[in-house]
Structure formats: structure tokens, C-alpha cells
CSV table of C-alpha atoms in Angstrom, one decimal:
chain,number,residue,atom,x,y,z
A,43,MET,CA,110.7,58.7,132.2
A,44,ALA,CA,112.8,55.7,132.9
A,45,ILE,CA,111.5,54.0,129.5
A,46,LEU,CA,112.0,57.1,127.2
A,47,SER,CA,115.6,57.4,128.6
A,48,ARG,CA,116.0,53.7,128.1
A,49,MET,CA,114.6,54.2,124.5
A,50,ALA,CA,117.1,57.2,123.6
A,51,LYS,CA,119.9,55.6,124.4
A,52,LEU,CA,119.0,52.7,122.2
A,53,GLY,CA,118.8,55.3,118.9
A,54,ILE,CA,115.0,54.9,119.4
A,55,PRO,CA,113.5,58.7,118.5
A,56,LEU,CA,110.9,59.9,121.5
A,57,THR,CA,108.9,61.3,118.4
A,58,VAL,CA,108.4,57.4,117.3
A,59,VAL,CA,107.6,56.3,121.2
A,60,ALA,CA,105.2,58.7,121.4
A,61,ALA,CA,102.9,57.9,118.1
A,62,THR,CA,103.0,54.5,119.9
A,63,ALA,CA,101.2,56.0,123.2
A,64,GLY,CA,100.2,59.3,122.1
A,65,ALA,CA,101.2,63.0,122.1
A,66,LEU,CA,104.6,63.9,123.6
A,67,PHE,CA,104.6,67.3,125.2
A,68,TYR,CA,106.2,69.2,127.7
A,69,ASP,CA,104.4,69.8,131.4
A,70,ASP,CA,105.5,73.3,132.4
A,71,ILE,CA,103.8,72.6,135.8
A,72,ARG,CA,105.5,69.9,136.7
A,73,GLY,CA,108.7,70.3,134.5
A,74,ARG,CA,108.9,67.4,132.2
A,75,PHE,CA,108.0,65.7,129.4
A,76,SER,CA,104.4,63.9,129.5
A,77,VAL,CA,102.5,61.5,127.0
A,78,LYS,CA,98.9,62.6,125.9
A,79,ALA,CA,96.9,59.9,125.3
A,80,GLU,CA,94.9,60.1,122.0
A,81,GLN,CA,92.5,58.2,120.0
A,82,PRO,CA,93.8,56.2,117.3
A,83,THR,CA,94.4,57.7,113.4
A,84,VAL,CA,92.3,56.5,111.0
A,85,SER,CA,93.9,55.6,107.9
A,86,PRO,CA,92.8,57.4,105.1
A,87,PHE,CA,92.5,54.7,102.8
A,88,ALA,CA,90.4,52.6,105.3
A,89,PRO,CA,86.8,52.4,104.2
A,90,LEU,CA,84.2,55.0,106.1
A,91,PRO,CA,81.6,52.7,108.4
A,92,PRO,CA,78.4,53.5,106.5
A,93,THR,CA,75.7,56.1,107.8
A,94,PHE,CA,72.8,53.8,106.7
A,95,SER,CA,72.5,50.0,105.7
A,96,SER,CA,70.5,51.0,102.7
A,97,PRO,CA,68.3,54.1,101.4
A,98,SER,CA,65.0,52.0,101.9
A,99,ASP,CA,66.2,51.4,105.6
A,100,THR,CA,65.9,54.7,106.3
A,101,ASP,CA,63.5,58.1,105.4
A,102,ILE,CA,66.6,60.1,104.0
A,103,PHE,CA,65.6,59.2,101.0
A,104,PRO,CA,61.8,58.7,100.6
A,105,ARG,CA,60.5,57.2,97.6
A,106,LYS,CA,57.6,55.4,95.9
A,107,LYS,CA,58.2,52.3,93.8
A,108,TRP,CA,57.6,52.2,90.0
A,109,HIS,CA,54.3,50.6,89.7
A,110,SER,CA,54.5,48.1,86.6
A,111,ASN,CA,51.0,47.2,85.7
A,112,TRP,CA,50.2,51.0,85.4
A,113,ASP,CA,48.8,50.9,82.2
A,114,SER,CA,47.0,47.4,83.2
A,115,ARG,CA,48.7,45.8,80.2
A,116,ASP,CA,50.5,43.5,82.2
A,117,PRO,CA,50.4,39.8,80.4
A,118,LEU,CA,49.1,38.8,83.7
A,119,SER,CA,46.0,41.2,83.6
A,120,LEU,CA,45.5,40.5,80.2
A,121,VAL,CA,44.6,36.7,80.2
A,122,ASP,CA,41.6,34.9,81.9
A,123,GLN,CA,42.1,34.6,85.2
A,124,GLU,CA,40.1,31.1,85.7
A,125,GLU,CA,41.9,29.7,82.7
A,126,TYR,CA,45.0,30.2,83.6
A,127,ASN,CA,44.5,29.6,86.9
A,128,ALA,CA,43.4,26.2,86.4
A,129,ALA,CA,46.2,25.5,83.6
A,130,ASP,CA,49.3,23.6,84.3
A,131,PRO,CA,52.7,25.4,84.5
A,132,ALA,CA,53.6,25.0,80.9
A,133,SER,CA,50.2,26.0,79.6
A,134,ARG,CA,50.5,29.4,82.0
A,135,LYS,CA,53.7,29.9,80.7
A,136,GLU,CA,52.1,29.7,76.6
A,137,MET,CA,49.4,31.7,78.0
A,138,LEU,CA,51.6,34.6,79.1
A,139,GLN,CA,53.7,34.7,76.0
A,140,LYS,CA,50.9,34.8,73.8
A,141,VAL,CA,49.7,38.6,75.0
A,142,LYS,CA,53.1,39.9,76.2
A,143,ALA,CA,54.1,42.9,74.4
A,144,THR,CA,57.4,42.7,71.9
A,145,ALA,CA,57.6,46.4,70.7
A,146,THR,CA,58.3,49.6,71.7
A,147,ARG,CA,55.9,52.7,71.3
A,148,ASN,CA,57.6,56.1,70.9
A,149,ILE,CA,55.1,59.0,71.3
A,150,PHE,CA,55.4,62.4,70.2
A,151,LEU,CA,53.4,65.0,72.0
A,152,ILE,CA,53.2,68.3,69.5
A,153,ARG,CA,51.6,71.1,71.1
A,154,HIS,CA,49.9,73.5,68.7
A,155,GLY,CA,51.4,76.8,67.1
A,156,GLN,CA,50.2,80.2,68.5
A,157,TYR,CA,47.0,81.1,67.7
A,158,PHE,CA,44.4,83.9,68.1
A,159,MET,CA,43.5,84.3,72.1
A,160,GLU,CA,40.8,86.7,71.5
A,161,THR,CA,39.0,85.6,68.8
A,162,GLU,CA,36.0,82.6,69.3
A,163,GLU,CA,37.7,80.5,66.7
A,164,LYS,CA,41.0,80.6,68.6
A,165,ASN,CA,42.9,80.1,64.9
A,166,LEU,CA,46.7,80.0,64.5
A,167,THR,CA,48.5,83.4,64.1
A,168,PRO,CA,50.6,84.1,61.2
A,169,LEU,CA,53.6,83.4,63.2
A,170,GLY,CA,51.9,80.0,64.7
A,171,ARG,CA,51.4,78.9,61.1
A,172,GLU,CA,54.9,79.6,60.4
A,173,GLN,CA,56.1,77.1,63.5
A,174,ALA,CA,53.7,74.6,62.4
A,175,ILE,CA,55.7,74.5,58.7
A,176,LEU,CA,58.7,74.6,60.4
A,177,LEU,CA,57.8,71.6,62.7
A,178,GLY,CA,56.8,69.7,60.1
A,179,LYS,CA,60.3,69.8,57.9
A,180,ARG,CA,62.2,69.1,60.9
A,181,LEU,CA,60.1,65.8,61.4
A,182,ALA,CA,60.6,65.6,57.6
A,183,GLN,CA,64.4,66.0,57.8
A,184,SER,CA,64.6,63.7,60.6
A,185,GLY,CA,64.5,61.0,58.4
A,186,GLN,CA,61.7,58.8,60.9
A,187,LYS,CA,58.3,57.4,59.2
A,188,PHE,CA,55.8,58.3,61.2
A,189,ASP,CA,52.9,55.4,61.4
A,190,VAL,CA,50.1,57.6,62.6
A,191,LEU,CA,49.0,61.5,63.5
A,192,ILE,CA,46.1,61.7,65.9
A,193,MET,CA,44.8,65.3,66.5
A,194,SER,CA,42.9,67.0,68.9
A,195,SER,CA,39.4,68.5,67.3
A,196,MET,CA,40.1,72.3,68.2
A,197,GLN,CA,40.7,74.5,65.1
A,198,ARG,CA,44.2,75.2,66.6
A,199,ALA,CA,45.0,72.1,66.7
A,200,SER,CA,43.6,70.8,63.3
A,201,GLU,CA,45.6,73.5,62.0
A,202,THR,CA,48.6,72.7,63.1
A,203,ALA,CA,48.4,69.2,61.9
A,204,ASP,CA,47.3,69.9,58.3
A,205,LEU,CA,50.8,72.4,58.2
A,206,ILE,CA,52.5,69.6,59.5
A,207,LEU,CA,51.1,66.7,57.3
A,208,ASN,CA,51.8,69.1,54.1
A,209,GLU,CA,55.5,68.2,55.1
A,210,LEU,CA,55.5,64.6,55.4
A,211,ALA,CA,54.8,61.3,53.2
A,212,PRO,CA,51.0,60.6,53.5
A,213,LEU,CA,50.2,58.8,56.8
A,214,PRO,CA,46.8,57.8,58.4
A,215,THR,CA,45.2,60.8,60.2
A,216,ARG,CA,42.6,60.6,63.5
A,217,VAL,CA,40.6,63.5,64.7
A,218,ASP,CA,39.3,62.7,68.8
A,219,SER,CA,37.7,65.3,70.9
A,220,ILE,CA,38.8,63.7,73.8
A,221,LEU,CA,42.4,65.5,73.1
A,222,GLU,CA,41.0,68.8,73.5
A,223,GLU,CA,42.2,71.5,75.9
A,224,GLY,CA,41.2,71.5,79.8
A,225,ALA,CA,42.0,71.8,83.3
A,226,PRO,CA,43.3,68.0,84.2
A,227,TYR,CA,43.7,68.7,87.8
A,228,PRO,CA,43.9,71.3,90.8
A,229,PRO,CA,47.9,72.3,90.4
A,230,GLU,CA,49.7,73.0,93.2
A,231,PRO,CA,51.2,75.5,94.0
A,232,PRO,CA,47.6,76.9,92.6
A,233,ILE,CA,48.5,80.2,90.7
A,234,THR,CA,46.6,83.4,91.1
A,235,ASP,CA,45.6,84.1,87.4
A,236,TRP,CA,43.5,80.6,86.7
A,237,ARG,CA,41.4,79.0,89.0
A,238,PRO,CA,39.0,76.8,87.4
A,239,LYS,CA,36.1,75.9,89.3
A,240,GLN,CA,36.0,72.6,91.0
A,241,LYS,CA,33.3,71.4,88.8
A,242,LYS,CA,36.0,72.2,85.6
A,243,PHE,CA,38.7,69.6,86.9
A,244,PHE,CA,35.8,67.2,87.7
A,245,ALA,CA,34.8,67.2,84.2
A,246,GLU,CA,37.2,68.5,82.0
A,247,GLY,CA,40.1,66.0,84.1
A,248,SER,CA,38.1,63.1,83.8
A,249,ARG,CA,37.7,63.5,79.9
A,250,ILE,CA,41.8,64.1,80.1
A,251,GLU,CA,42.7,61.2,82.1
A,252,ALA,CA,40.1,59.1,80.0
A,253,ALA,CA,42.4,60.2,77.1
A,254,PHE,CA,45.6,58.8,79.0
A,255,ARG,CA,44.4,55.5,79.1
A,256,LYS,CA,43.0,55.4,75.5
A,257,TYR,CA,46.4,56.4,74.0
A,258,ILE,CA,49.3,56.1,76.4
A,259,HIS,CA,50.0,52.4,77.2
A,260,ARG,CA,52.5,50.1,76.3
A,261,ALA,CA,52.2,48.6,72.6
A,262,SER,CA,49.6,45.8,72.0
A,263,PRO,CA,50.3,41.8,71.7
A,264,LYS,CA,49.8,41.9,68.5
A,265,GLN,CA,51.9,44.8,67.5
A,266,LYS,CA,55.3,43.2,66.1
A,267,GLN,CA,57.5,46.5,65.0
A,268,ASP,CA,58.2,49.5,66.8
A,269,THR,CA,55.6,52.6,66.4
A,270,TYR,CA,56.5,56.2,66.0
A,271,GLU,CA,53.1,58.2,66.6
A,272,LEU,CA,52.3,62.1,66.3
A,273,PHE,CA,49.7,63.7,69.1
A,274,VAL,CA,49.0,67.4,67.8
A,275,CYS,CA,47.1,68.6,71.0
A,276,HIS,CA,47.3,71.1,73.9
A,277,GLY,CA,49.6,72.3,76.5
A,278,ASN,CA,48.0,71.5,79.9
A,279,VAL,CA,47.0,68.0,78.0
A,280,ILE,CA,50.4,66.9,77.3
A,281,ARG,CA,52.0,68.0,80.9
A,282,TYR,CA,49.3,65.8,82.6
A,283,PHE,CA,50.5,63.2,80.2
A,284,VAL,CA,54.0,63.5,81.0
A,285,CYS,CA,53.0,63.5,85.0
A,286,ARG,CA,51.2,60.6,84.5
A,287,ALA,CA,53.1,58.4,82.4
A,288,LEU,CA,56.5,59.1,84.7
A,289,GLN,CA,54.4,58.5,88.1
A,290,PHE,CA,55.1,61.8,89.2
A,291,PRO,CA,52.3,63.6,91.2
A,292,VAL,CA,49.9,65.1,88.6
A,293,GLU,CA,49.6,68.0,91.1
A,294,GLY,CA,52.6,69.1,89.7
A,295,TRP,CA,51.7,69.0,85.9
A,296,LEU,CA,51.9,73.7,85.7
A,297,ARG,CA,55.4,73.3,87.2
A,298,MET,CA,56.2,72.6,83.4
A,299,SER,CA,56.2,75.0,80.7
A,300,LEU,CA,55.7,74.1,76.6
A,301,GLY,CA,56.3,76.3,73.9
A,302,ASN,CA,54.1,76.3,70.6
A,303,CYS,CA,55.0,73.6,68.4
A,304,SER,CA,57.1,72.4,70.9
A,305,ILE,CA,58.1,68.3,71.0
A,306,THR,CA,57.7,66.0,73.7
A,307,TRP,CA,58.9,62.1,73.3
A,308,LEU,CA,58.0,59.7,75.4
A,309,VAL,CA,59.0,55.9,75.1
A,310,ILE,CA,57.1,52.9,76.2
A,311,ARG,CA,58.9,49.9,76.2
A,312,PRO,CA,57.4,46.0,76.1
A,313,ASN,CA,58.0,45.9,79.7
A,314,GLY,CA,56.3,48.7,80.9
A,315,ASN,CA,59.0,51.1,81.2
A,316,VAL,CA,58.4,54.9,80.6
A,317,SER,CA,61.1,57.1,79.7
A,318,LEU,CA,61.1,61.1,78.3
A,319,ARG,CA,63.2,61.5,75.4
A,320,THR,CA,62.7,65.1,75.1
A,321,LEU,CA,60.4,67.6,77.3
A,322,GLY,CA,59.1,70.8,75.2
A,323,ASP,CA,62.0,70.7,72.4
A,324,ILE,CA,61.9,74.1,69.7
A,325,GLY,CA,65.2,73.4,68.4
A,326,HIS,CA,63.3,74.2,64.9
A,327,LEU,CA,62.7,77.0,65.7
A,328,PRO,CA,64.2,80.5,65.3
């Protein structure tokens, strides 16, 4: 206390002294003031210590790296390996440049309109036809020139495509049965009212995967301009394509819902990066 008394005589408040050494309090038992040592106060402006050095160093943020050569169209995958290995550095660079994609593909995946589920043909209902016409009008009013329309061979898809084409400027069209509806992959979690047999997933899933590899990939090196491509097909096919293109777990495809005549827009960049611009857009429907 002698120190505190001398400080008081010098005009230094006891609270200042307490702040340097700890907290000043009155000890009822000893009948005197005491100083209780405390942990130093951290300035609110001081940076907080990091809880981890980086996400990759912990399992707090588990993640799977993006596979940049997911479509096997990376330039190094397209050159002749023996010729490439034997070439000098300048020749190697030239070889890779020749097979490098430079254009972007815009892929519009369109689900067909509402259809009669109880009929064998499963053709469009009057509402389904109206949906397809409204979709065609929206595409026409967008002002975008489309390069091609590829449709599933199933009737509900071909009817939808024909009604869309009536609203657009003429463009090349193709029909491909590989885009038909099917069971792409056993969903997780499973649902009770739709349980195809394993052989159905095995057969139809292989076909839908083949369709993905055929149509969903970066542009050819020969393609110099960006393209805008329409695909009129089915809900299961589109949802599987989205999972595969974004490298999401394919067993989660059934967690998404797509309305009739909805637009799902995938963008594939020359470097293989993929983005989803819209999923199941039905803004054109009342």
C-alpha cells in the first residue's frame, strides 16, 4: 500500500495504477485495498488469431477439386502423344494451340410441355401445347439467334420442339433417341413411389451418360464463334446433365425439380469451366 499512497500523493489516480497491474478491489477480510492480477485486455482493433491456416489444412471444409479435363477435351488429351513427346518445346506449344478451344457453348436444356400420362403416345395436353408456344415466343423475343435445335425422339418432346420452332427463325434441327427419358442413376435419398429395378438404371443410365458425353462438352477447336444450342428433352435427363456438368454427386439428381417447358441454361467455357445460368426457368408461363 506504500506504493499506492505515494502514487496518490503524486496526483496519479489509483484507477490508473490498477489498470497497469490489475483490478483494484476492497478486501473485506483484510480490511484494505488489493490489486487482483488479470489477463491483459486485447484491443478490439487487434487482429484475431487464425483458427486454421487454410481450408485445405483441415476437415472443416471438405471439398473435391474441380476436374478440369472432365470432358477429355483438354488440349493435351487431343494431341498425338508419341508425336508430342518427340517434339521440341516450340513444336509442342504449336500442337496444343491448334487443338485449343476458343469458343463458348451456351446450352439450353428445355423440358417438354405437359402431356397425357395415361395414354400410350403420351402426347401434349392443350395446356402443354400452350406452354410450348409461350416458350417459343419467349425465345423469339429474346433476340438471340440460335444455332441448332436437337430433340428427343419421344412424342411429347418432338411436339414441344415443333411448336417452339414455329415461333423462331429457321434453324437446323436433329432428332436423337439417345435423349429419350429414362432412369439415369439410383437417387439418394430414394423415394417410395418410384423404384425402378437395377437393370433399368443399368441400361438407361448408360444411355443417358452416353448422351451427356456426346453433347455436353467444350467447343471443338474448329468452332470460332460462340454457339447457342437448344435441346428439347426430359426432366430426368436434364437433371442428370446438370449434376454431371457441375461435377455434383449424380445420386442427387432427383433433389431438383423442373417444370414443364422450363429453361435450364449451361455455359461451357473454352477452358472447360462450366456455369449454370438458370435452372428450371418458367418465367414465360402464367
